[in-house]
Coordinates of C-alpha atoms and ligand atoms in Angstrom, one line a residue:
Chain V
M1 CA -38.4 -24.8 29.2
S2 CA -35.0 -23.4 29.0
V3 CA -32.2 -22.6 31.3
L4 CA -31.1 -18.7 31.8
V5 CA -27.8 -17.5 33.0
Y6 CA -26.8 -14.1 34.5
L7 CA -23.4 -13.3 32.8
E8 CA -22.0 -10.6 35.1
S9 CA -19.5 -8.4 33.4
E10 CA -17.5 -5.3 34.7
D11 CA -15.7 -2.6 32.4
N12 CA -16.9 -4.4 29.5
K13 CA -15.6 -7.7 30.3
F14 CA -17.2 -11.0 31.7
K15 CA -16.1 -12.0 35.0
K16 CA -14.3 -15.3 35.0
S17 CA -17.4 -16.8 37.2
S18 CA -19.7 -16.1 34.2
Y19 CA -17.8 -18.5 32.2
E20 CA -18.0 -21.1 34.8
T21 CA -22.0 -20.4 35.7
L22 CA -22.5 -20.6 32.0
S23 CA -20.4 -24.1 31.9
Y24 CA -22.9 -25.4 34.7
G25 CA -25.7 -24.0 32.7
K26 CA -25.1 -25.8 29.5
A27 CA -24.4 -29.1 31.4
L28 CA -27.8 -28.5 32.9
A29 CA -29.5 -27.5 29.9
D30 CA -28.2 -30.8 28.2
M31 CA -29.7 -32.8 30.9
M32 CA -32.9 -31.2 30.6
E33 CA -32.6 -31.3 26.9
T34 CA -33.3 -27.8 26.3
D35 CA -31.4 -24.4 25.4
I36 CA -29.3 -22.3 27.2
F37 CA -29.7 -18.4 27.3
G38 CA -27.8 -15.8 28.7
V39 CA -28.4 -12.1 29.8
V40 CA -26.0 -9.6 29.3
F41 CA -25.9 -6.1 30.4
N42 CA -23.9 -3.5 28.8
C43 CA -20.9 -5.7 27.6
S44 CA -20.4 -5.2 24.1
N45 CA -18.1 -7.9 23.1
T46 CA -19.8 -11.3 23.5
D47 CA -17.4 -13.5 21.4
S48 CA -15.9 -15.4 24.3
L49 CA -19.4 -16.6 25.2
K50 CA -19.6 -18.9 22.5
N51 CA -16.7 -21.2 23.8
Y52 CA -19.1 -22.4 26.5
G53 CA -22.3 -23.6 24.7
I54 CA -24.5 -20.8 24.8
N55 CA -27.6 -20.7 22.5
K56 CA -29.1 -17.4 22.8
I57 CA -27.6 -14.1 24.1
L58 CA -29.9 -11.5 25.1
K59 CA -28.3 -8.5 25.2
I60 CA -29.4 -5.3 26.9
D61 CA -27.4 -2.1 26.1
N62 CA -29.1 0.8 28.3
P63 CA -27.0 3.3 30.2
D64 CA -29.6 3.1 32.9
F65 CA -28.1 -0.3 33.6
N66 CA -24.6 1.0 33.9
D67 CA -24.4 0.5 37.6
F68 CA -25.6 -2.6 39.1
S69 CA -28.9 -2.5 40.9
A70 CA -30.4 -5.6 42.3
K71 CA -33.8 -4.0 42.0
K72 CA -33.5 -2.8 38.5
F73 CA -31.7 -6.0 37.2
S74 CA -34.0 -8.1 38.8
H75 CA -37.1 -6.3 37.0
A76 CA -35.5 -6.7 33.7
I77 CA -34.9 -10.3 34.3
V78 CA -38.7 -10.6 34.9
D79 CA -39.3 -9.0 31.6
I80 CA -37.2 -11.9 30.1
L81 CA -38.8 -14.4 31.8
K82 CA -42.3 -13.1 30.8
S83 CA -41.3 -13.5 26.9
E84 CA -39.0 -16.7 27.2
K85 CA -39.9 -19.8 28.9
I86 CA -37.4 -20.2 31.7
E87 CA -37.4 -22.9 34.2
V88 CA -33.9 -22.3 35.7
V89 CA -32.1 -19.2 36.4
I90 CA -28.5 -19.4 37.2
L91 CA -26.0 -16.9 39.0
S92 CA -22.5 -17.1 40.5
S93 CA -21.5 -16.7 44.0
S94 CA -20.4 -13.0 43.6
A95 CA -21.5 -10.4 45.9
N96 CA -23.7 -8.8 43.4
S97 CA -25.0 -12.3 41.8
K98 CA -26.3 -13.2 45.6
F99 CA -27.7 -10.0 45.8
L100 CA -29.6 -10.2 42.7
G101 CA -30.6 -14.0 43.2
A102 CA -32.6 -13.2 46.4
Y103 CA -34.2 -10.3 45.6
L104 CA -35.1 -12.0 42.1
S105 CA -36.9 -14.8 44.0
G106 CA -38.6 -12.2 45.9
I107 CA -40.4 -10.5 43.2
T108 CA -41.2 -13.8 41.0
D109 CA -42.5 -15.7 44.3
S110 CA -40.0 -18.4 43.8
S111 CA -37.4 -20.5 45.4
Y112 CA -33.8 -19.6 45.5
V113 CA -31.2 -22.1 46.6
S114 CA -27.4 -21.0 47.2
N115 CA -24.2 -22.4 47.3
V116 CA -25.0 -25.0 45.1
I117 CA -21.7 -27.1 44.2
E118 CA -23.1 -30.1 41.7
L119 CA -25.6 -30.7 39.0
P120 CA -29.1 -31.7 40.0
K121 CA -28.6 -35.4 41.2
S122 CA -32.0 -35.6 39.5
L123 CA -34.6 -33.5 37.5
N124 CA -37.8 -35.1 38.8
P125 CA -37.9 -34.3 41.5
F126 CA -35.3 -31.6 41.3
I127 CA -32.6 -32.3 43.8
L128 CA -29.6 -30.2 44.2
K129 CA -26.7 -30.6 46.2
R130 CA -25.6 -27.5 48.5
T131 CA -23.2 -26.7 51.1
C132 CA -24.8 -25.7 54.4
F133 CA -23.7 -25.0 58.0
T134 CA -20.9 -23.1 56.7
N135 CA -19.2 -25.9 54.9
K136 CA -19.6 -28.2 57.6
A137 CA -22.1 -30.4 55.8
F138 CA -23.9 -30.8 52.4
S139 CA -27.6 -31.0 52.1
Q140 CA -29.6 -32.7 49.2
T141 CA -32.4 -30.1 48.7
E142 CA -35.4 -30.9 46.7
V143 CA -36.7 -27.6 44.7
N144 CA -40.5 -27.6 44.3
S145 CA -41.1 -24.3 42.6
D146 CA -41.8 -23.6 39.0
L147 CA -39.3 -21.2 38.7
K148 CA -35.9 -22.2 40.4
I149 CA -33.3 -19.6 41.0
I150 CA -29.7 -21.1 42.0
S151 CA -26.3 -19.6 42.7
I152 CA -23.3 -21.8 42.3
T153 CA -20.3 -21.8 44.7
S154 CA -17.3 -20.5 42.8
N155 CA -14.7 -23.1 41.6
S156 CA -17.0 -25.8 42.2
F157 CA -17.8 -27.0 38.5
G158 CA -15.1 -25.5 36.6
L159 CA -14.9 -24.3 33.0
I160 CA -16.2 -26.8 30.3
E161 CA -15.3 -25.6 26.7
N162 CA -18.4 -26.4 24.0
L163 CA -18.4 -24.4 21.0
S164 CA -21.6 -23.2 19.8
D165 CA -23.0 -20.7 17.2
P166 CA -25.5 -18.4 19.3
V167 CA -28.2 -16.1 18.5
I168 CA -27.7 -12.8 19.5
E169 CA -30.8 -10.6 20.2
S170 CA -30.8 -6.9 21.5
L171 CA -33.7 -6.4 24.0
N172 CA -35.2 -3.2 24.4
I173 CA -35.9 -3.0 28.0
N174 CA -36.8 -0.1 30.1
C175 CA -35.1 0.2 33.5
V176 CA -37.8 0.3 36.6
D177 CA -38.1 3.4 38.5
S178 CA -36.2 3.4 41.8
N179 CA -35.2 6.2 44.4
H180 CA -32.1 4.0 45.3
K181 CA -29.1 6.1 43.9
I182 CA -25.4 5.2 43.8
L183 CA -23.5 8.0 45.1
N184 CA -20.1 6.5 45.1
I185 CA -18.1 3.2 44.3
E186 CA -14.6 3.1 46.0
K187 CA -12.5 0.4 44.5
E188 CA -9.7 -1.4 45.8
T189 CA -7.2 -1.3 43.2
G190 CA -5.0 -3.9 41.7
S191 CA -5.9 -6.8 44.0
V192 CA -7.5 -9.8 43.3
T193 CA -10.9 -10.3 45.4
I194 CA -11.7 -13.3 47.2
A195 CA -14.6 -14.5 45.7
D196 CA -13.0 -14.5 42.2
A197 CA -9.7 -15.8 43.3
E198 CA -8.1 -19.2 42.4
I199 CA -5.5 -19.1 44.9
V200 CA -6.0 -17.0 48.3
V201 CA -3.0 -16.4 50.7
S202 CA -4.1 -15.8 54.1
A203 CA -2.3 -14.8 57.4
G204 CA -3.2 -14.6 61.0
R205 CA -2.1 -13.4 64.2
G206 CA 1.1 -15.5 63.8
L207 CA 2.3 -12.6 61.8
K208 CA 2.7 -10.2 64.9
G209 CA 1.5 -7.1 63.3
P210 CA 0.3 -5.4 60.2
E211 CA 3.8 -4.2 59.4
N212 CA 4.6 -7.7 58.5
W213 CA 2.2 -8.1 55.5
N214 CA 4.2 -6.9 52.8
M215 CA 5.5 -10.7 52.6
I216 CA 2.2 -11.9 52.3
E217 CA 1.3 -9.4 49.8
A218 CA 4.5 -10.2 47.7
L219 CA 3.5 -14.0 47.9
A220 CA 0.0 -13.3 46.8
K221 CA 1.3 -11.2 43.9
T222 CA 3.6 -14.1 42.9
L223 CA 1.0 -16.4 42.5
G224 CA -1.8 -14.0 41.2
A225 CA -3.7 -14.5 44.4
A226 CA -6.1 -12.6 46.8
T227 CA -5.0 -12.1 50.2
A228 CA -7.3 -12.8 53.4
C229 CA -6.9 -13.3 57.1
S230 CA -8.2 -14.6 60.1
K231 CA -11.0 -12.9 62.3
P232 CA -8.7 -11.5 64.9
V233 CA -6.3 -9.6 62.6
S234 CA -9.3 -7.9 60.9
D235 CA -11.0 -7.2 64.5
M236 CA -7.6 -5.5 65.5
G237 CA -7.6 -3.4 62.5
W238 CA -4.3 -4.9 60.9
R239 CA -6.2 -5.7 57.8
P240 CA -9.8 -4.6 56.0
H241 CA -12.9 -6.2 57.0
S242 CA -13.2 -7.4 53.6
E243 CA -10.4 -9.8 54.0
H244 CA -12.1 -11.6 57.0
V245 CA -12.6 -15.2 55.8
G246 CA -14.3 -18.0 58.1
Q247 CA -17.7 -18.9 59.4
T248 CA -18.4 -15.2 60.0
G249 CA -16.5 -13.8 57.4
K250 CA -16.2 -14.3 53.7
P251 CA -16.7 -17.9 52.6
V252 CA -13.5 -19.1 50.3
S253 CA -13.8 -21.7 47.8
S254 CA -10.5 -21.2 46.0
N255 CA -8.5 -24.1 44.4
L256 CA -5.6 -23.5 46.6
Y257 CA -5.7 -21.8 50.0
I258 CA -2.1 -21.1 51.8
A259 CA -3.0 -20.2 55.5
I260 CA 0.2 -18.6 57.2
G261 CA 0.7 -18.3 61.0
I262 CA -3.3 -19.3 61.4
S263 CA -4.2 -21.7 64.2
G264 CA -7.1 -23.3 62.3
A265 CA -9.7 -22.5 64.6
I266 CA -13.2 -24.4 63.8
Q267 CA -14.7 -21.0 62.9
H268 CA -12.0 -20.6 60.6
L269 CA -11.8 -23.7 59.0
A270 CA -15.8 -23.8 58.3
G271 CA -15.4 -20.8 55.9
I272 CA -12.3 -22.2 53.9
N273 CA -13.3 -25.9 54.1
S274 CA -14.5 -25.9 50.3
S275 CA -11.2 -24.8 49.0
K276 CA -10.0 -27.7 47.3
I277 CA -6.2 -27.6 48.5
K278 CA -5.1 -26.3 51.8
V279 CA -1.5 -25.5 52.6
V280 CA -0.5 -24.6 56.2
I281 CA 2.6 -22.9 57.4
N282 CA 2.7 -22.7 61.1
N283 CA 5.5 -23.2 63.6
D284 CA 3.5 -25.5 66.1
P285 CA 3.2 -28.6 64.8
E286 CA 0.2 -29.1 67.2
A287 CA -1.8 -26.5 65.6
P288 CA -5.1 -27.8 64.4
F289 CA -4.6 -26.5 60.8
F290 CA -2.6 -29.5 60.2
K291 CA -5.4 -31.8 60.6
A292 CA -7.4 -29.9 57.8
A293 CA -4.6 -29.3 55.6
D294 CA -3.4 -31.4 52.5
Y295 CA 0.1 -29.9 52.6
G296 CA 1.9 -28.4 55.6
V297 CA 5.4 -26.7 56.7
V298 CA 6.1 -26.7 60.3
G299 CA 8.5 -23.8 60.5
D300 CA 8.9 -19.9 61.1
A301 CA 6.5 -18.0 58.4
F302 CA 9.3 -15.3 58.5
E303 CA 12.0 -17.6 57.1
I304 CA 9.5 -19.9 54.9
V305 CA 7.6 -17.0 53.2
P306 CA 10.7 -15.1 51.8
A307 CA 12.2 -18.3 50.8
L308 CA 9.0 -19.5 49.1
I309 CA 8.7 -16.3 47.3
E310 CA 12.3 -16.6 45.9
K311 CA 11.8 -20.2 44.9
L312 CA 8.4 -19.5 43.0
K313 CA 10.1 -16.4 41.1
A314 CA 13.1 -18.8 40.3
R315 CA 10.7 -21.4 38.6
K316 CA 8.9 -18.7 36.4
Chain K
M1 CA -39.4 5.2 63.4
N2 CA -40.0 1.6 63.7
I3 CA -37.1 -1.0 63.3
L4 CA -37.7 -4.9 63.0
V5 CA -34.6 -7.0 63.8
C6 CA -35.1 -10.7 62.2
I7 CA -33.4 -13.0 64.3
S8 CA -32.2 -16.5 63.3
S9 CA -31.2 -18.6 66.5
V10 CA -28.1 -20.8 65.3
P11 CA -25.9 -23.3 66.6
D12 CA -22.9 -22.1 68.5
T13 CA -20.1 -21.7 66.1
T14 CA -18.0 -24.2 67.9
S15 CA -20.9 -27.0 67.7
K16 CA -20.3 -30.3 66.4
I17 CA -22.5 -30.7 63.3
N18 CA -24.3 -34.0 63.4
F19 CA -27.8 -35.1 61.9
V20 CA -30.4 -37.6 63.0
D21 CA -33.6 -39.5 61.4
N22 CA -31.7 -41.1 58.6
D23 CA -29.6 -37.9 58.1
S24 CA -32.8 -35.7 57.4
K25 CA -32.5 -33.6 60.8
F26 CA -29.8 -31.5 62.6
D27 CA -28.9 -33.1 65.6
I28 CA -29.8 -30.5 68.5
N29 CA -28.4 -32.9 71.6
G30 CA -26.1 -31.0 73.2
V31 CA -26.0 -28.0 71.1
Q32 CA -26.1 -24.6 72.5
F33 CA -28.0 -21.8 70.3
I34 CA -26.9 -18.2 69.9
I35 CA -28.0 -15.2 68.1
N36 CA -26.8 -15.6 64.4
P37 CA -23.5 -13.4 64.5
N38 CA -24.5 -11.2 61.5
D39 CA -27.9 -10.6 63.3
E40 CA -25.8 -9.5 66.2
F41 CA -24.2 -6.6 64.2
G42 CA -27.7 -5.4 63.0
L43 CA -29.1 -5.5 66.3
T44 CA -26.3 -3.5 68.0
K45 CA -26.8 -1.0 65.3
A46 CA -30.6 -0.9 65.9
V47 CA -30.3 -0.3 69.4
W48 CA -27.9 2.7 68.9
M49 CA -30.6 3.9 66.5
K50 CA -32.8 4.1 69.5
Q51 CA -30.7 6.9 70.6
S52 CA -29.6 8.6 67.3
N53 CA -32.9 8.1 65.7
N54 CA -35.5 7.8 68.4
A55 CA -36.4 4.7 67.0
S56 CA -38.2 1.7 68.5
V57 CA -36.8 -1.9 68.2
T58 CA -38.9 -4.9 67.7
V59 CA -37.0 -8.4 67.3
L60 CA -38.6 -11.3 65.6
T61 CA -38.1 -15.0 65.2
V62 CA -40.0 -17.6 63.2
G63 CA -39.5 -20.5 65.4
E64 CA -40.7 -22.7 68.2
A65 CA -40.9 -22.1 71.8
S66 CA -37.0 -23.0 72.3
V67 CA -35.7 -19.8 70.6
E68 CA -37.3 -17.7 73.3
T69 CA -34.1 -17.8 75.2
T70 CA -32.5 -16.2 72.0
L71 CA -35.2 -13.6 72.1
R72 CA -34.8 -12.9 75.6
K73 CA -31.1 -12.1 75.0
C74 CA -32.1 -9.8 72.4
L75 CA -34.2 -8.0 74.8
A76 CA -31.3 -7.8 77.4
I77 CA -29.2 -6.2 74.6
G78 CA -31.8 -3.5 74.2
A79 CA -34.7 -4.2 72.0
D80 CA -37.8 -3.1 73.1
K81 CA -40.0 -5.8 72.1
A82 CA -40.1 -9.4 70.9
I83 CA -42.0 -11.4 68.4
R84 CA -42.2 -15.0 68.0
I85 CA -44.2 -16.1 65.1
D86 CA -44.6 -19.7 66.2
C87 CA -43.9 -22.5 63.8
L88 CA -40.7 -24.6 62.8
P89 CA -39.0 -22.9 59.9
K90 CA -39.1 -24.9 57.1
D91 CA -37.2 -22.8 54.3
G92 CA -36.1 -19.5 53.8
Y93 CA -39.0 -18.9 51.4
S94 CA -41.7 -19.9 54.0
V95 CA -39.8 -17.9 56.7
A96 CA -39.7 -14.8 54.7
K97 CA -43.4 -15.2 53.8
E98 CA -44.5 -15.4 57.5
I99 CA -42.4 -12.1 58.1
E100 CA -43.9 -10.6 55.2
S101 CA -47.5 -11.4 56.6
H102 CA -46.5 -9.7 59.8
C103 CA -45.0 -6.8 58.0
N104 CA -48.2 -6.1 56.3
D105 CA -50.0 -5.9 59.6
V106 CA -47.6 -3.6 61.3
S107 CA -45.3 -1.4 59.3
Y108 CA -41.7 -1.0 60.1
D109 CA -39.4 1.8 58.5
I110 CA -36.3 -0.6 58.3
I111 CA -36.1 -4.2 58.6
I112 CA -32.8 -5.4 59.5
C113 CA -31.9 -9.2 58.9
G114 CA -28.4 -10.8 58.8
R115 CA -26.5 -11.2 55.5
E116 CA -26.9 -14.8 55.8
S117 CA -27.3 -17.5 58.7
I118 CA -24.6 -19.6 59.8
D119 CA -27.0 -22.8 59.6
Y120 CA -28.6 -23.1 56.7
N121 CA -26.8 -20.1 55.4
G122 CA -28.5 -19.4 52.1
G123 CA -28.6 -15.5 52.3
I124 CA -32.1 -16.1 51.4
V125 CA -34.8 -14.2 53.8
P126 CA -33.6 -10.6 53.4
G127 CA -33.8 -10.4 49.6
L128 CA -37.1 -12.5 49.6
L129 CA -38.5 -10.4 51.9
A130 CA -37.5 -7.0 50.2
G131 CA -39.0 -8.4 47.0
F132 CA -42.1 -9.7 48.5
L133 CA -42.5 -6.3 50.2
D134 CA -41.4 -4.1 47.3
Y135 CA -39.0 -2.3 49.8
N136 CA -35.4 -0.9 49.0
F137 CA -32.7 -3.4 49.9
V138 CA -29.1 -3.6 50.5
T139 CA -27.0 -6.7 51.6
N140 CA -23.6 -6.9 52.9
C141 CA -24.3 -3.6 54.7
V142 CA -21.6 -2.0 56.6
D143 CA -22.7 1.4 57.0
L144 CA -25.7 2.9 57.8
N145 CA -27.0 6.5 58.4
V146 CA -30.8 7.4 58.4
D147 CA -32.0 10.8 58.7
G148 CA -35.7 11.3 58.6
K149 CA -36.8 9.1 55.4
K150 CA -33.7 9.0 53.7
A151 CA -30.9 6.6 54.2
V152 CA -27.4 6.6 53.3
F153 CA -25.7 3.2 53.2
S154 CA -22.5 1.2 52.2
R155 CA -22.3 -2.3 51.0
E156 CA -19.2 -4.4 50.2
M157 CA -19.1 -5.7 46.8
S158 CA -16.4 -7.7 45.1
G159 CA -13.3 -5.4 44.9
G160 CA -14.8 -2.4 46.8
T161 CA -17.3 -0.6 48.6
E162 CA -20.5 1.2 47.1
I163 CA -22.0 4.0 48.7
S164 CA -25.7 5.0 47.9
E165 CA -29.0 6.2 49.4
C166 CA -32.6 5.8 49.0
E167 CA -35.9 6.3 50.6
L168 CA -37.1 4.4 53.7
P169 CA -38.7 1.7 53.9
L170 CA -35.5 -0.5 53.4
V171 CA -34.5 -4.1 54.2
V172 CA -30.7 -4.3 55.4
G173 CA -28.6 -7.6 55.1
S174 CA -26.2 -6.7 58.2
Q175 CA -22.9 -8.1 58.8
K176 CA -19.7 -7.1 60.6
G177 CA -18.6 -3.6 60.0
L178 CA -22.0 -2.3 60.1
V179 CA -20.7 -1.9 64.0
E180 CA -17.4 -3.2 65.0
E181 CA -16.9 -6.4 66.9
K182 CA -15.7 -4.5 70.1
D183 CA -18.6 -2.3 69.9
L184 CA -21.2 -5.6 70.3
I185 CA -23.5 -4.8 73.0
I186 CA -23.2 -7.6 75.9
P187 CA -26.1 -7.7 78.0
N188 CA -25.6 -6.5 81.8
M189 CA -27.3 -7.7 84.8
R190 CA -29.8 -4.7 84.5
G191 CA -30.6 -5.3 80.9
I192 CA -31.1 -9.1 81.9
M193 CA -33.5 -7.8 84.6
M194 CA -35.3 -5.4 82.4
A195 CA -35.8 -7.9 79.6
R196 CA -38.1 -10.1 81.8
Q197 CA -40.7 -7.1 81.8
K198 CA -40.5 -6.6 78.2
P199 CA -43.0 -8.1 75.9
L200 CA -42.8 -11.1 73.8
D201 CA -45.7 -11.7 72.0
V202 CA -46.4 -15.0 70.3
I203 CA -48.2 -14.9 66.8
T204 CA -49.9 -17.9 65.1
A205 CA -48.2 -18.7 61.8
K206 CA -50.2 -18.6 58.6
G207 CA -48.7 -22.2 57.9
I208 CA -47.3 -21.3 54.2
S209 CA -45.9 -24.0 52.7
S210 CA -42.1 -24.3 51.9
L211 CA -40.5 -24.3 48.3
T212 CA -37.5 -26.5 49.2
E213 CA -36.7 -29.4 51.4
D214 CA -33.7 -30.6 52.7
K215 CA -33.9 -34.2 52.2
K216 CA -30.6 -35.6 53.2
F217 CA -27.8 -33.8 55.1
I218 CA -24.1 -35.3 54.2
K219 CA -21.0 -34.8 56.3
P220 CA -17.6 -34.1 54.3
E221 CA -15.3 -37.1 53.7
P222 CA -12.9 -37.3 56.5
K223 CA -9.4 -35.7 55.4
S224 CA -6.4 -38.0 54.5
E225 CA -3.3 -36.9 56.5
V226 CA -1.4 -34.0 55.6
K227 CA 1.8 -34.5 53.7
L228 CA 4.6 -32.6 55.7
V229 CA 7.3 -30.8 53.9
K230 CA 10.5 -29.7 55.5
A231 CA 11.3 -26.0 55.8
N232 CA 14.4 -26.3 53.9
E233 CA 12.7 -28.4 51.2
L234 CA 10.3 -25.9 49.7
D235 CA 11.1 -26.9 46.5
Q236 CA 9.3 -30.3 47.0
L237 CA 6.1 -28.1 48.2
I238 CA 6.3 -26.5 44.8
D239 CA 6.8 -29.5 43.1
L240 CA 3.7 -31.2 44.9
L241 CA 1.3 -28.1 44.5
E242 CA 2.5 -28.1 40.7
N243 CA 2.4 -31.9 39.7
E244 CA 0.3 -33.5 42.4
A245 CA -2.4 -31.0 43.2
K246 CA -2.1 -29.1 40.1
V247 CA -3.3 -25.9 41.3
I248 CA -0.4 -23.7 40.4
Ligands
FAD1 C1 -18.6 -16.4 67.2 C2 -17.2 -16.5 66.6 C3 -16.8 -16.4 65.4 C4 -15.7 -16.5 64.6 N1 -15.7 -16.6 63.4 C5 -14.4 -16.4 62.7 C6 -14.3 -16.2 61.4 O1 -14.9 -16.3 60.7 N2 -13.0 -16.5 61.3 C7 -12.0 -16.8 61.7 O2 -10.8 -16.7 61.4 N3 -12.0 -16.6 63.2 C8 -13.2 -16.9 63.6 N4 -13.2 -16.9 65.0 C9 -12.2 -16.8 66.0 C10 -11.5 -18.2 66.0 O3 -12.1 -19.0 67.0 C11 -9.9 -18.0 66.3 O4 -9.8 -17.3 67.2 C12 -9.2 -17.2 65.2 O5 -9.5 -18.0 63.9 C13 -7.8 -17.4 65.4 O6 -7.0 -16.6 64.5 P1 -5.6 -16.8 64.2 O7 -5.4 -18.2 64.0 O8 -5.1 -15.7 63.5 O9 -4.8 -16.4 65.9 P2 -4.0 -17.5 66.6 O10 -5.1 -18.6 67.1 O11 -3.4 -17.0 67.9 O12 -3.3 -18.5 65.8 C14 -2.0 -17.9 65.3 C15 -1.1 -19.0 65.2 O13 0.3 -18.4 64.6 C16 1.2 -19.7 64.6 N5 2.5 -18.6 64.6 C17 2.8 -17.8 65.6 N6 4.0 -17.5 65.2 C18 4.5 -18.1 64.0 C19 5.5 -17.9 63.0 N7 6.6 -17.1 63.4 N8 5.6 -18.4 62.2 C20 4.5 -19.2 61.8 N9 3.4 -19.6 62.6 C21 3.2 -18.9 63.7 C22 0.8 -19.8 66.0 O14 1.4 -21.4 66.4 C23 -0.8 -20.2 65.7 O15 -0.9 -21.4 65.3 C24 -14.5 -16.6 65.7 C25 -14.8 -17.1 66.9 C26 -16.0 -16.8 67.6 C27 -16.2 -16.8 69.1
AMP2 N1 -36.4 -18.3 61.5 C1 -36.1 -16.9 61.4 N2 -36.8 -16.1 61.8 C2 -36.3 -14.7 61.7 N3 -35.5 -14.3 61.0 C3 -34.9 -15.4 60.2 C4 -35.1 -16.8 60.3 N4 -34.3 -17.4 59.4 C5 -33.4 -16.5 58.9 N5 -33.7 -15.1 59.3 C6 -33.3 -13.9 59.0 O1 -32.8 -13.9 57.4 C7 -31.1 -13.7 57.8 C8 -30.5 -14.5 56.5 O2 -31.0 -15.7 56.8 P1 -30.5 -17.0 55.6 O3 -31.4 -16.8 54.5 O4 -31.2 -18.2 56.4 O5 -29.1 -17.2 55.4 C9 -30.9 -14.1 59.1 O6 -29.4 -13.5 59.6 C10 -32.0 -13.7 59.9 O7 -32.2 -12.0 59.9

């Protein structure tokens, strides 16, 4: 019984999260003493995959799969499940992967476990560690389903290099009919997305108004980071909804989270707790964020942020 | 048009999260339960559609009698009817199966769930339900317009928004943006009074077994003290991030 990884790509390039899912998949396959396969939709250059231990690349090249569709992709994966003996399907935590994972479990009548952060504690019983209560706790979840579909939290496992010499198999898979049609995709240009980011620069109501976000964007750019914000900032329309992070917004699991002018309310912290290192910049030394952070600077953001940008630039 | 809104009753966002019975169960002692925030956006949208689409709105929870307070609140917000499937929810799979079984008896054009719940928060139920029922499915939904049998909707994806259309029936994973925070319906006295007259049916559960089980909950390790850097010594911060934390 093998392990199958969904390798998400965009514009003919794999997402970084694909390499992490693959690294996790390889480690799991080793634990299970089995092989690791990856399914690839319309991404021609698969060379980079062999750095992460993959045994077989299942390639689907069919323009019907050009746009992502949870239904179409799920049915294609079901076709693979019929021909290969797969016990675990692994996905990332991207918007598309989570969309796909849940639907795939539905049509295969199997379990779906999301927000997984470690390799199984044991295989028999199969016990996974995942976050729950929006990062306020972890659960050791026992999975009793023949087929197990799991998605792993980004940056929780990291990349593990592992050279392999994979077999490449082209699959001829037909796309299921669907009356669901994509009309348009509006891309935000040039920005790093929160889900993929290793560094997130986030700002709150302490910034006073949307006109002051230039320095936040400049700091993010210097660090190659994504920008995010607290809930009231997006509620007031200073920043788009897609930047709202926290318990009721997007989860953040970056390596570094920099919070500027954010008080650190419990609902905000819940969503960003699984980030590894947290830095707070706030002029109120009593702000609750200082209890949750690893590093902190007490002071005025309007002085500190520009100075920090200068120093980071000078360092490069 | 028939709309079903699936409601998860979750601990208030300020709740302290503790566990009992050898850390195998969530401690509900002193915890106040609320409508899952993602579901609340979906419910408000559904109530709007009573006007715009002549819809009738049913809310449903899989849960024990204690969740009825939450269902009454949904009726006060404007749902026409509430259903409780009577059992302790065990996992996303069994919950979705129970809801599926109800949807095989009563057919709905649109089923709105939250994108994810804020307690066990798997983002599991809506996708499973759509898969079980073979309905169209959109999650992270931030816009929805229904005209006759056709729905046009937007979903937030990484790095952008995707707009698409499909025929009903449709399962929606709702979130903020489907309606704005300021537009959420807050029940008024009249709504609360009317809610008492509205039907709240209790259905016997099918007793479907779960596929996953939370064996043990663990709380995060307490944080070590924050390291403070002076505002005029930012080089030190950069040094710490680079050499101690190794994140830049
Ligand atoms: C049901 C519910 C769900 C919620 N979900 C979320 C969620 O998902 N995400 C979320 O973020 N919030 C959420 N909230 C809101 C949360 O409770 C807080 O209200 C919110 O996080 C506060 O945002 P803030 O820190 O930007 O603003 P404030 O609390 O106003 O804090 C601003 C901070 O900026 C500091 N400051 C001011 N001026 C400066 C300066 N010049 N330099 C540096 N610092 C400065 C202040 O000292 C203060 O600490 C939720 C609330 C509820 C009730
Ligand atoms: N016990 C339940 N009863 C009814 N609906 C539920 C229940 N649990 C979850 N849901 C729905 O499924 C959504 C996602 O929940 P989850 O899969 O737990 O993240 C919630 O926002 C609800 O709409």
